[in-house]
CSV table of C-alpha atoms and ligand atoms in Angstrom, one decimal:
chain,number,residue,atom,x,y,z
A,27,UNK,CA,27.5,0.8,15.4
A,28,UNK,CA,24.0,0.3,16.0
A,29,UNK,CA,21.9,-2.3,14.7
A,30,UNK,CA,18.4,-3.8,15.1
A,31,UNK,CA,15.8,-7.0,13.0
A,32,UNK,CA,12.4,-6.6,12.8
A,33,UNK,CA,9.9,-9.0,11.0
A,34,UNK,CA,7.0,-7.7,9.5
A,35,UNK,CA,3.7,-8.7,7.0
A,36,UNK,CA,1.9,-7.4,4.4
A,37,UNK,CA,-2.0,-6.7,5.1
A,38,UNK,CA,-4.5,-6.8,2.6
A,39,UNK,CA,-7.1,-4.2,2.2
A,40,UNK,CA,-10.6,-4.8,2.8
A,41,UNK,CA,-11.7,-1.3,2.1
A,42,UNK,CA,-9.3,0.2,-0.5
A,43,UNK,CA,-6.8,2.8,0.1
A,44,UNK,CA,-6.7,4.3,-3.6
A,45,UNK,CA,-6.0,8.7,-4.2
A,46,UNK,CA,-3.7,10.8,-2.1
A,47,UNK,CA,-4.8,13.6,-0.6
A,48,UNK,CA,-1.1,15.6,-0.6
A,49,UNK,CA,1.3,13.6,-2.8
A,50,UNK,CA,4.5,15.2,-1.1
A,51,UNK,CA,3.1,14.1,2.6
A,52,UNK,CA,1.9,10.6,1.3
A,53,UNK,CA,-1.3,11.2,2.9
A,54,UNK,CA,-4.2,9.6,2.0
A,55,UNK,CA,-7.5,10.9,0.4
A,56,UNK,CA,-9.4,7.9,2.0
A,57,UNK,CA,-9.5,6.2,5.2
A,58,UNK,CA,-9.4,2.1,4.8
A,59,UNK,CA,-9.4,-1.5,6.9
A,60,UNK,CA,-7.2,-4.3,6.2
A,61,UNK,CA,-6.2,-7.6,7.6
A,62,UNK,CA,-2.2,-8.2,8.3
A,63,UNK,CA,-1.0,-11.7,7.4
A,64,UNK,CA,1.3,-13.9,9.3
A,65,UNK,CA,3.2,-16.4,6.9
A,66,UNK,CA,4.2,-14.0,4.4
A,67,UNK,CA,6.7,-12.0,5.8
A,68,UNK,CA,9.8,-9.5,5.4
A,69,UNK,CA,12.8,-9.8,7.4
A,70,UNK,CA,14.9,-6.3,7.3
A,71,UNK,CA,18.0,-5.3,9.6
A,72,UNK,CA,19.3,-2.0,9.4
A,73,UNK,CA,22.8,-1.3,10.9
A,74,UNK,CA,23.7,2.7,11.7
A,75,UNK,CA,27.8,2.4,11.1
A,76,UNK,CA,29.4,6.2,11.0
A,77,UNK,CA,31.9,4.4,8.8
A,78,UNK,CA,29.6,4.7,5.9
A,79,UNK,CA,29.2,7.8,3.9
A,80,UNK,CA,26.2,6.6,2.5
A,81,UNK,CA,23.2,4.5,3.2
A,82,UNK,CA,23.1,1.0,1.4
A,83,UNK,CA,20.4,-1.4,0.2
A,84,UNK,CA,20.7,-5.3,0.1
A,85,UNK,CA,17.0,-6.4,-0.8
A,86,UNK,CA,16.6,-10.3,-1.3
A,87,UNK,CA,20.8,-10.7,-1.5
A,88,UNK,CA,21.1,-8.2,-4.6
A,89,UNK,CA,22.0,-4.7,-3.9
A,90,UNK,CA,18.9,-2.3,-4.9
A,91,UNK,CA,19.9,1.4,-6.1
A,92,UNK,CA,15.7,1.8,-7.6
A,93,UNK,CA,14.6,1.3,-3.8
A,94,UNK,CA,16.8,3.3,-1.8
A,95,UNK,CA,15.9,6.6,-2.4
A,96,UNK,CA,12.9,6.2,-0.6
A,97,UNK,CA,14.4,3.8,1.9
A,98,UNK,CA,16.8,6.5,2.8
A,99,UNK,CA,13.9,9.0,3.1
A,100,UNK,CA,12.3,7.1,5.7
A,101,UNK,CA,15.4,6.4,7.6
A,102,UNK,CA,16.0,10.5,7.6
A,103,UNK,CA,12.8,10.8,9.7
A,104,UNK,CA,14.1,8.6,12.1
A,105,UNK,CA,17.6,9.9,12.0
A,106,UNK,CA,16.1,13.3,12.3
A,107,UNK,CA,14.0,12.4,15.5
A,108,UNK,CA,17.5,10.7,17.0
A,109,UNK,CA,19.4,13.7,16.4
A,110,UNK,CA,22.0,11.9,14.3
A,111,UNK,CA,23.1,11.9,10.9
A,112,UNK,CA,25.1,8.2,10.8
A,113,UNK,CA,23.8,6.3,7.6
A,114,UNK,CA,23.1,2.6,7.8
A,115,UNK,CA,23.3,-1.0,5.6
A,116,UNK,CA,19.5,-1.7,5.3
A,117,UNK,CA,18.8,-5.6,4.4
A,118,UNK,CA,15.7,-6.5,3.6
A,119,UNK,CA,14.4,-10.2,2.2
A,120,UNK,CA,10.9,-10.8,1.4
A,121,UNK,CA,9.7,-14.9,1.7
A,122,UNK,CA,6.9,-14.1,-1.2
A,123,UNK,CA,6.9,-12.1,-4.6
A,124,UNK,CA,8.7,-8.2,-4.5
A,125,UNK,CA,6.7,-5.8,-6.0
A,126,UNK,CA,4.0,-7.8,-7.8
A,127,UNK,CA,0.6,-6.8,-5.8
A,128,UNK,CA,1.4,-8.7,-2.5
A,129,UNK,CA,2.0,-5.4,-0.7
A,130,UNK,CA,5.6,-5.9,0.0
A,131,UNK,CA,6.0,-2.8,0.6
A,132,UNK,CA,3.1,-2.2,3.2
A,133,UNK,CA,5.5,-5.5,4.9
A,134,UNK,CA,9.1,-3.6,3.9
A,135,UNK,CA,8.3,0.0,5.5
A,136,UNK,CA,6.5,-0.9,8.7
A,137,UNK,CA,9.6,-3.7,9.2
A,138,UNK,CA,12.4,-0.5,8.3
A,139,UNK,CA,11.1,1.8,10.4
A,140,UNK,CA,10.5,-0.4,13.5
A,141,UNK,CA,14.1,-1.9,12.9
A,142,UNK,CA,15.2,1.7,12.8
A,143,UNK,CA,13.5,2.6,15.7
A,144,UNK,CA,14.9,0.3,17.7
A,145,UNK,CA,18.6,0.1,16.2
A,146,UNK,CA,18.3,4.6,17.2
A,147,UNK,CA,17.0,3.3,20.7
A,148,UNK,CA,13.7,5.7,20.3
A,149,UNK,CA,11.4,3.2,21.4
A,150,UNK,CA,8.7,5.3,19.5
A,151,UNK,CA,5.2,4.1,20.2
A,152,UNK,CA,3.1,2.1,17.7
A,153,UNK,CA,0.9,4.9,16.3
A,154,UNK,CA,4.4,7.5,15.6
A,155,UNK,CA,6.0,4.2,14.2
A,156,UNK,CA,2.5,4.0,11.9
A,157,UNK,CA,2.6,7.7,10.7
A,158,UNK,CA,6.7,7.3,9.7
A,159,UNK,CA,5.4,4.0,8.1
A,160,UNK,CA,2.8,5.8,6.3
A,161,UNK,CA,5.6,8.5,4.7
A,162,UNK,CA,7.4,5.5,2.9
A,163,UNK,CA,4.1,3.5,1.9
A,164,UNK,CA,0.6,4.2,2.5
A,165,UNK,CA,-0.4,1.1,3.4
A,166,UNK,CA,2.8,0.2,5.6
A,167,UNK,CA,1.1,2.4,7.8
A,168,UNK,CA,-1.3,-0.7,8.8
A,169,UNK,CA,1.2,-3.4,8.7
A,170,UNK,CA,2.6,-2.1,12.1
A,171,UNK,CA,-0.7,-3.9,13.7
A,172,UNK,CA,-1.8,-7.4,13.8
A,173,UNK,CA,-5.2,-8.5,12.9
A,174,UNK,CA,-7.8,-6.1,11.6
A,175,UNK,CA,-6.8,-2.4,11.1
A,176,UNK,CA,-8.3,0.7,10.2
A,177,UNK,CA,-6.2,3.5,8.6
A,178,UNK,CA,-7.8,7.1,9.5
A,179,UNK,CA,-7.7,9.4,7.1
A,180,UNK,CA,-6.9,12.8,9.4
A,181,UNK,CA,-7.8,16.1,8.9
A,182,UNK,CA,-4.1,17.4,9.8
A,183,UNK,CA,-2.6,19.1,7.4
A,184,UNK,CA,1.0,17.8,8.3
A,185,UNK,CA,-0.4,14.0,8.4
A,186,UNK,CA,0.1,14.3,12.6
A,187,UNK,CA,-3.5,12.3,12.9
A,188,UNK,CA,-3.5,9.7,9.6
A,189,UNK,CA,-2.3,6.8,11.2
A,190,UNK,CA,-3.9,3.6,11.7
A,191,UNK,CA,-5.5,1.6,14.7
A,192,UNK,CA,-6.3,-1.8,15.6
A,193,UNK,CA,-9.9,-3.0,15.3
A,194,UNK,CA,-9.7,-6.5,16.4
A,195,UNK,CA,-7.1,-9.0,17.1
A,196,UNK,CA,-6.2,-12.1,15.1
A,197,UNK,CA,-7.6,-14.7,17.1
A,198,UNK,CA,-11.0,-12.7,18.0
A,199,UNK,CA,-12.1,-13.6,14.3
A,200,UNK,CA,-9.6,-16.2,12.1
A,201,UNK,CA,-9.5,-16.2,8.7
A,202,UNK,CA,-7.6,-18.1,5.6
A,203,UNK,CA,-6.1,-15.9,2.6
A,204,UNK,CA,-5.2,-17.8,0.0
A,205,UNK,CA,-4.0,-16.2,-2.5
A,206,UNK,CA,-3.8,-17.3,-6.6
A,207,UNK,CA,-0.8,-16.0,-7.6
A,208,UNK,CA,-1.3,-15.2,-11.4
A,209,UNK,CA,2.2,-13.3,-12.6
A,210,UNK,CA,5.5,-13.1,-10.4
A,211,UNK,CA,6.6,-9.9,-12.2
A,212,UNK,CA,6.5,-6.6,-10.8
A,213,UNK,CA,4.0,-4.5,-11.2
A,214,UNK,CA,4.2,-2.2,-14.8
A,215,UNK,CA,2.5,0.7,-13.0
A,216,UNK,CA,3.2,1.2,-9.4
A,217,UNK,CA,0.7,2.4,-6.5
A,218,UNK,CA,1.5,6.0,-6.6
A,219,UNK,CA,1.5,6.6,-10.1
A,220,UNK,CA,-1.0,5.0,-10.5
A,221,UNK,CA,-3.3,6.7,-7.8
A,222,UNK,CA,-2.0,9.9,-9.4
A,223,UNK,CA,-3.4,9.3,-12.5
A,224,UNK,CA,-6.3,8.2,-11.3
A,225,UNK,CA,-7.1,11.3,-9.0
A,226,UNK,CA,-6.4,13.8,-12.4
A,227,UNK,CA,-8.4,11.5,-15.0
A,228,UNK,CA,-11.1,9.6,-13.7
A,229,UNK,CA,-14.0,10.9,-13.7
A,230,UNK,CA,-15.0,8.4,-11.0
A,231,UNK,CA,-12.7,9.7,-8.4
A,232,UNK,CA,-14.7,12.4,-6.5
A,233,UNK,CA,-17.6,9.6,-5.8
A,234,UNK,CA,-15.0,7.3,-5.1
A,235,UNK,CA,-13.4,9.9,-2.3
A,236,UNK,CA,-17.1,10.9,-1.2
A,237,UNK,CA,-18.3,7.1,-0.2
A,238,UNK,CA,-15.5,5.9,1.6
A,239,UNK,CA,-16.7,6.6,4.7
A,240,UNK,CA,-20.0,5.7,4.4
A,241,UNK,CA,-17.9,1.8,3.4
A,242,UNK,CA,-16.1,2.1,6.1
A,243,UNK,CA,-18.7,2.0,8.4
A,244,UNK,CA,-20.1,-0.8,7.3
A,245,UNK,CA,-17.2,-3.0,6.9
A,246,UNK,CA,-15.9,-1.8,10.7
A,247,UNK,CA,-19.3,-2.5,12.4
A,248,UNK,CA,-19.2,-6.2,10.2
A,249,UNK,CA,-16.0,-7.2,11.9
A,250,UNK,CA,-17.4,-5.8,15.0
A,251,UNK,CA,-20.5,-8.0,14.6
A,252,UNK,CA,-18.1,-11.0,13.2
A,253,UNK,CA,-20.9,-10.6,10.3
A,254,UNK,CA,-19.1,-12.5,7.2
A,255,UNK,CA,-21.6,-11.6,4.7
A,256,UNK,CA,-22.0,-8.1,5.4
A,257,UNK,CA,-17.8,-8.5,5.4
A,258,UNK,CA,-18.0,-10.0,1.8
A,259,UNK,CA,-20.2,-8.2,0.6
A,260,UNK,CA,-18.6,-4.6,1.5
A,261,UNK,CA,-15.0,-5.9,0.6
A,262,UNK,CA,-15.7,-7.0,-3.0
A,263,UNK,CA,-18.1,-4.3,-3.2
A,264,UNK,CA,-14.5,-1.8,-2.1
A,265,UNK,CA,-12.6,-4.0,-4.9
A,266,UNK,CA,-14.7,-3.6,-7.7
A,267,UNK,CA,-15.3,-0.2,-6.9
A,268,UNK,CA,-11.5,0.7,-6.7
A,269,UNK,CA,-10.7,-1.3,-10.2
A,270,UNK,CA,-13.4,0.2,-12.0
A,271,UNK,CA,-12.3,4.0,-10.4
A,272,UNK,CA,-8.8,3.3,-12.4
A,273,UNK,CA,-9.9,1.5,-15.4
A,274,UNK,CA,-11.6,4.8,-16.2
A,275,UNK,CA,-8.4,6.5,-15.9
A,276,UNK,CA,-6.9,7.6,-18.8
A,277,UNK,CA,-5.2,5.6,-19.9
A,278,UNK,CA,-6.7,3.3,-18.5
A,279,UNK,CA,-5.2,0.8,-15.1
A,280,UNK,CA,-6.4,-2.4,-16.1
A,281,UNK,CA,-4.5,-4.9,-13.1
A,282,UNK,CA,-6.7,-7.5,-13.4
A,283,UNK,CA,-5.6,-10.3,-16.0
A,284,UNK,CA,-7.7,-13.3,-17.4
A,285,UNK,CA,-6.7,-15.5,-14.8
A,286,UNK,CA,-7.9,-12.9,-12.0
A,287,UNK,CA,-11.3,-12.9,-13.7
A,288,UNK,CA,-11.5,-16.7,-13.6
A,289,UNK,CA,-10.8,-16.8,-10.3
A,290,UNK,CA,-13.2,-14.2,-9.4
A,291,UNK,CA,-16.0,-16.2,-10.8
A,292,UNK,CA,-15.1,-19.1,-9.0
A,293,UNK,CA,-15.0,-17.6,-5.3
A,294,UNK,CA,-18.6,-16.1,-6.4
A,295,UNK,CA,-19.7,-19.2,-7.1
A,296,UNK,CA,-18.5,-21.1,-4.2
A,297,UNK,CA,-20.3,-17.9,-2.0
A,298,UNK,CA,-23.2,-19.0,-3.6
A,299,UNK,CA,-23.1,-22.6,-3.0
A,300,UNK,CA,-22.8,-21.8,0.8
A,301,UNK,CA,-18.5,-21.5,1.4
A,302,UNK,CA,-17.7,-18.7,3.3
A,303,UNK,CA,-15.3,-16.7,0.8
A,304,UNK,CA,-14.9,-13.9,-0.9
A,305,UNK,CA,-12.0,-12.0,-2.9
A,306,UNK,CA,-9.8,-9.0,-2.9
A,307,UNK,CA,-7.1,-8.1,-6.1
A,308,UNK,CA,-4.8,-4.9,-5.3
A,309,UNK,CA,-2.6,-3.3,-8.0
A,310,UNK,CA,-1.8,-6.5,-9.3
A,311,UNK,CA,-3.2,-9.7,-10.8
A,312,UNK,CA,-3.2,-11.7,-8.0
A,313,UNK,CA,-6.7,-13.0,-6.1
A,314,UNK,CA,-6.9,-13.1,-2.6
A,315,UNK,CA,-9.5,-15.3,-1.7
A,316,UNK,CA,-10.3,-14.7,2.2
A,317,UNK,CA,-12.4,-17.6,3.6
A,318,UNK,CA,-13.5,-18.7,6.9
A,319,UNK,CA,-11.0,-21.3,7.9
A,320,UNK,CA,-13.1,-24.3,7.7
A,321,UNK,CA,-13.2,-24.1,3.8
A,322,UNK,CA,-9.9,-23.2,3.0
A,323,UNK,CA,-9.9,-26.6,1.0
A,324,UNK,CA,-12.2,-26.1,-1.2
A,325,UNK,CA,-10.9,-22.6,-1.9
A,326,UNK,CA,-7.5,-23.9,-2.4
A,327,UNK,CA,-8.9,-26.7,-5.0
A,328,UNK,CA,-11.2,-24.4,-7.0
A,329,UNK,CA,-8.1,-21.6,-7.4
A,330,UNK,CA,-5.2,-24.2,-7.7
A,331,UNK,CA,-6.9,-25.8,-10.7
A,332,UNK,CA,-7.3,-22.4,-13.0
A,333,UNK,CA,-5.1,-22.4,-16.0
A,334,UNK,CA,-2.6,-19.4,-15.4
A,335,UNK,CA,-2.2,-19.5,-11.8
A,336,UNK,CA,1.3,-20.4,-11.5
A,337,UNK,CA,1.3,-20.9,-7.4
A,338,UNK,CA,-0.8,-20.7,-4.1
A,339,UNK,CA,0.0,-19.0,-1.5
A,340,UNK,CA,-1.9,-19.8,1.8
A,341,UNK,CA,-1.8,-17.5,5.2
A,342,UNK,CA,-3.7,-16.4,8.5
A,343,UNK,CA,-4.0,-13.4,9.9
A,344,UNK,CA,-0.8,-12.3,12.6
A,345,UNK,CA,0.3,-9.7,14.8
A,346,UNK,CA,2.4,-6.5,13.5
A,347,UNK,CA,6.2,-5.2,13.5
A,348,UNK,CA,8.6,-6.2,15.7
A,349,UNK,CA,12.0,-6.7,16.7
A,350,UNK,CA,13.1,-10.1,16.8
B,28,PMV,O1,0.6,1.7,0.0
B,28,PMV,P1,0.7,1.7,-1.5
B,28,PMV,O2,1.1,3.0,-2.0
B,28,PMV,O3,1.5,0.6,-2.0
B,28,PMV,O4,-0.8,1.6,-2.0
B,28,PMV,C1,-1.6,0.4,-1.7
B,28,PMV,C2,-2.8,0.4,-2.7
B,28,PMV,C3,-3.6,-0.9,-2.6
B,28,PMV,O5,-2.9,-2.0,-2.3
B,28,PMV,C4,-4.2,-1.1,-4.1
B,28,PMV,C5,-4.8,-0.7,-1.7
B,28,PMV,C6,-4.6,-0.8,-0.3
B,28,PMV,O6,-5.3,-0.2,0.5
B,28,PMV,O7,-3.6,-1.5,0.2
C-alpha cells in the first residue's frame, strides 16, 4: 500500500478559458490567466491498495459513483507512467461549495494528481503534473501554481505543450477575492457541455477563439506592470465577452442570475467612485469581486447587503499543489 495528501485551490480566471480545441484530449481552443486562491481549498488522499479490484471515491464523506469515472481516468495516466495497474481509495473534501462555479474541480484534479504522483513515487515535475491536470479539468491545469498563471494553449497535437506557467508570485502583487455566493447548488449545465454547445451554436465563437490572444497580452503585460486598471478593465472585458459567447448559444447558457447582475452593478460603481475592484462570474452565479486589499471592506459591505446572496466568501491569492 501506497498512499499520499495533497492540498490544493481553485484559481479564478482572469481571461476565460471557454471552447476545446479536441474534446477527447481536453485541450483547449484558447490560452487564459488566472489567479489561484489560498483559503478555499480541497484536501484529497489517494491510497494505491492491490487489495482493491476497483478504484473508489469518498468526496466530502459520501461515496461519489457520478465523479469517478473521470477520477479513475486521471489516475490511469499516472498508473500508466508508474507501470502499475493497483487501483486506489481516492478521498477528496472540498471547505467551499462542490460543483456550483467555484472551480472545485480546477482545486480537485491538480490536488488528485499531485497526491497520485507522490503516493506512485514519480516525483513528476510541475509542468507534466499541469498537462495530467489539464486531462481531468481544463482549468486544474492552473491550480498546480500559486499566484498568477497563464495556461498556453499549444500547437501539439497530443496536448505535450498546453500546460500552464507561473507569471507572478502571490506576494509580488496581493489581492482580496471575495466572492457573493448567490446559489449553493450545482451547476445545471456543466463546463464541458456547455463549451461544446457553445463551439457548434454560437455564432460568436470563431471571434471569440480569434481575440484571445490579442487579451492575453494585455492582461499578462498588466500584471507585469502591476497596472490594476488595465487588469480590470481586460478581465471584465474577458467575462462579459465569454457570457455573451454562450448566451448566444442555442439554447442559450444564461449562468448569470439576478443577484449576479446586482452585484455587478455594484463593483462598477464602487470602480467608479475610486475602490480598486472589479468582478469575474464563471459557469455559475456566483460574483467574484477581486479588489486591492485595502478595500476589501467596502467590497464585502456593498456584496453582503444584496438580497439573494446567501454567503461571502473572502480569500487571497496562495501557492499551488502539494503534498502535505
Ligand atoms: O476547467 P473547466 O472544464 O471546469 O472549465 C472552466 C471554465 C471557466 O471556469 C468558466 C473559465 C476558466 O477559465 O476557468
Amino acid at each position: 500500500m501506497s498512499s499520499a495528501t495533497a492540498i490544493a485551490h481553485p484559481n479564478i480566471a482572469l481571461v476565460k478559458y471557454w471552447g476545446k480545441r479536441d474534446a477527447a484530449l481536453n485541450l483547449p481552443a484558447v490560452g487564459s490567466i488566472s489567479i489561484t486562491l489560498d483559503t478555499l481549498a480541497t484536501t484529497t488522499s489517494v491510497q494505491f491498495d492491490s487489495d482493491l479490484d476497483r478504484d473508489t471515491l469518498s468526496l466530502d464523506g459520501q461515496s461519489s459513483e457520478t465523479s469517478l469515472g473521470r477520477v479513475s481516468a486521471c489516475l490511469d495516466l499516472l498508473r500508466a507512467r508508474a507501470g502499475v495497474d493497483t487501483r486506489a481509495a481516492v478521498s477528496t473534501s472540498n471547505n467551499f461549495p462542490t460543483g456550483a462555479g467555484l472551480a472545485s474541480s480546477a482545486s480537485g484534479f491538480a490536488a488528485l494528481v499531485t497526491a497520485a504522483d507522490a503516493a506512485l513515487s514519480l516525483d513528476l515535475p510541475p509542468q507534466t503534473r499541469s498537462i495530467l491536470a489539464r486531462q481531468g479539468s481544463g482549468s486544474a491545469a492552473r491550480s498546480i501554481f500559486g499566484g498568477y498563471v497563464e495556461m498556453h494553449l499549444g500547437k501539439a497535437s497530443d496536448g505535450s505543450d498546453c500546460f500552464a506557467e507561473p507569471l507572478l508570485d502571490a506576494p509580488d502583487w496581493p489581492m482580496t477575492v471575495t466572492v457573493a455566493v448567490v446559489s449553493k447548488t450545482s451547476k445545471k449545465v456543466g463546463s464541458t457541455e456547455g463549451m461544446e454547445l457553445t463551439r457548434h451554436t454560437s455564432p460568436y465563437y470563431d471571434a471569440w477563439v480569434a481575440g484571445q490572444s490579442a487579451d492575453l497580452d494585455e492582461a499578462r503585460s498588466a500584471i507585469e506592470a502591476r497596472d490594476f486598471d488595465k487588469l480590470a478593465e481586460i478581465s471584465e472585458h474577458s467575462c462579459l465577452k465569454m457570457h455573451a459567447l454562450a448566451a448566444a448559444a442555442r439554447p442559450g447558457l444564461v449562468y448569470l442570475q439576478g443577484p449576479t447582475l446586482e452585484a455587478m452593478h455594484r463593483v462598477r460603481a464602487l470602480r467608479a467612485s475610486g475602490c480598486g475592484v472589479f468582478f469575474t462570474i464563471d459557469a455559475g452565479p456566483q460574483l467574484k469581486a477581486i479588489s486591492l486589499p485595502e478595500h476589501r471592506g467596502q467590497v464585502t459591505s456593498a456584496l453582503a447587503d444584496i438580497d439573494g446572496v446567501v454567503e461571502i466568501l473572502q480569500s487571497g491569492l496562495g501557492e499551488g499543489a502539494r503534498v502535505v
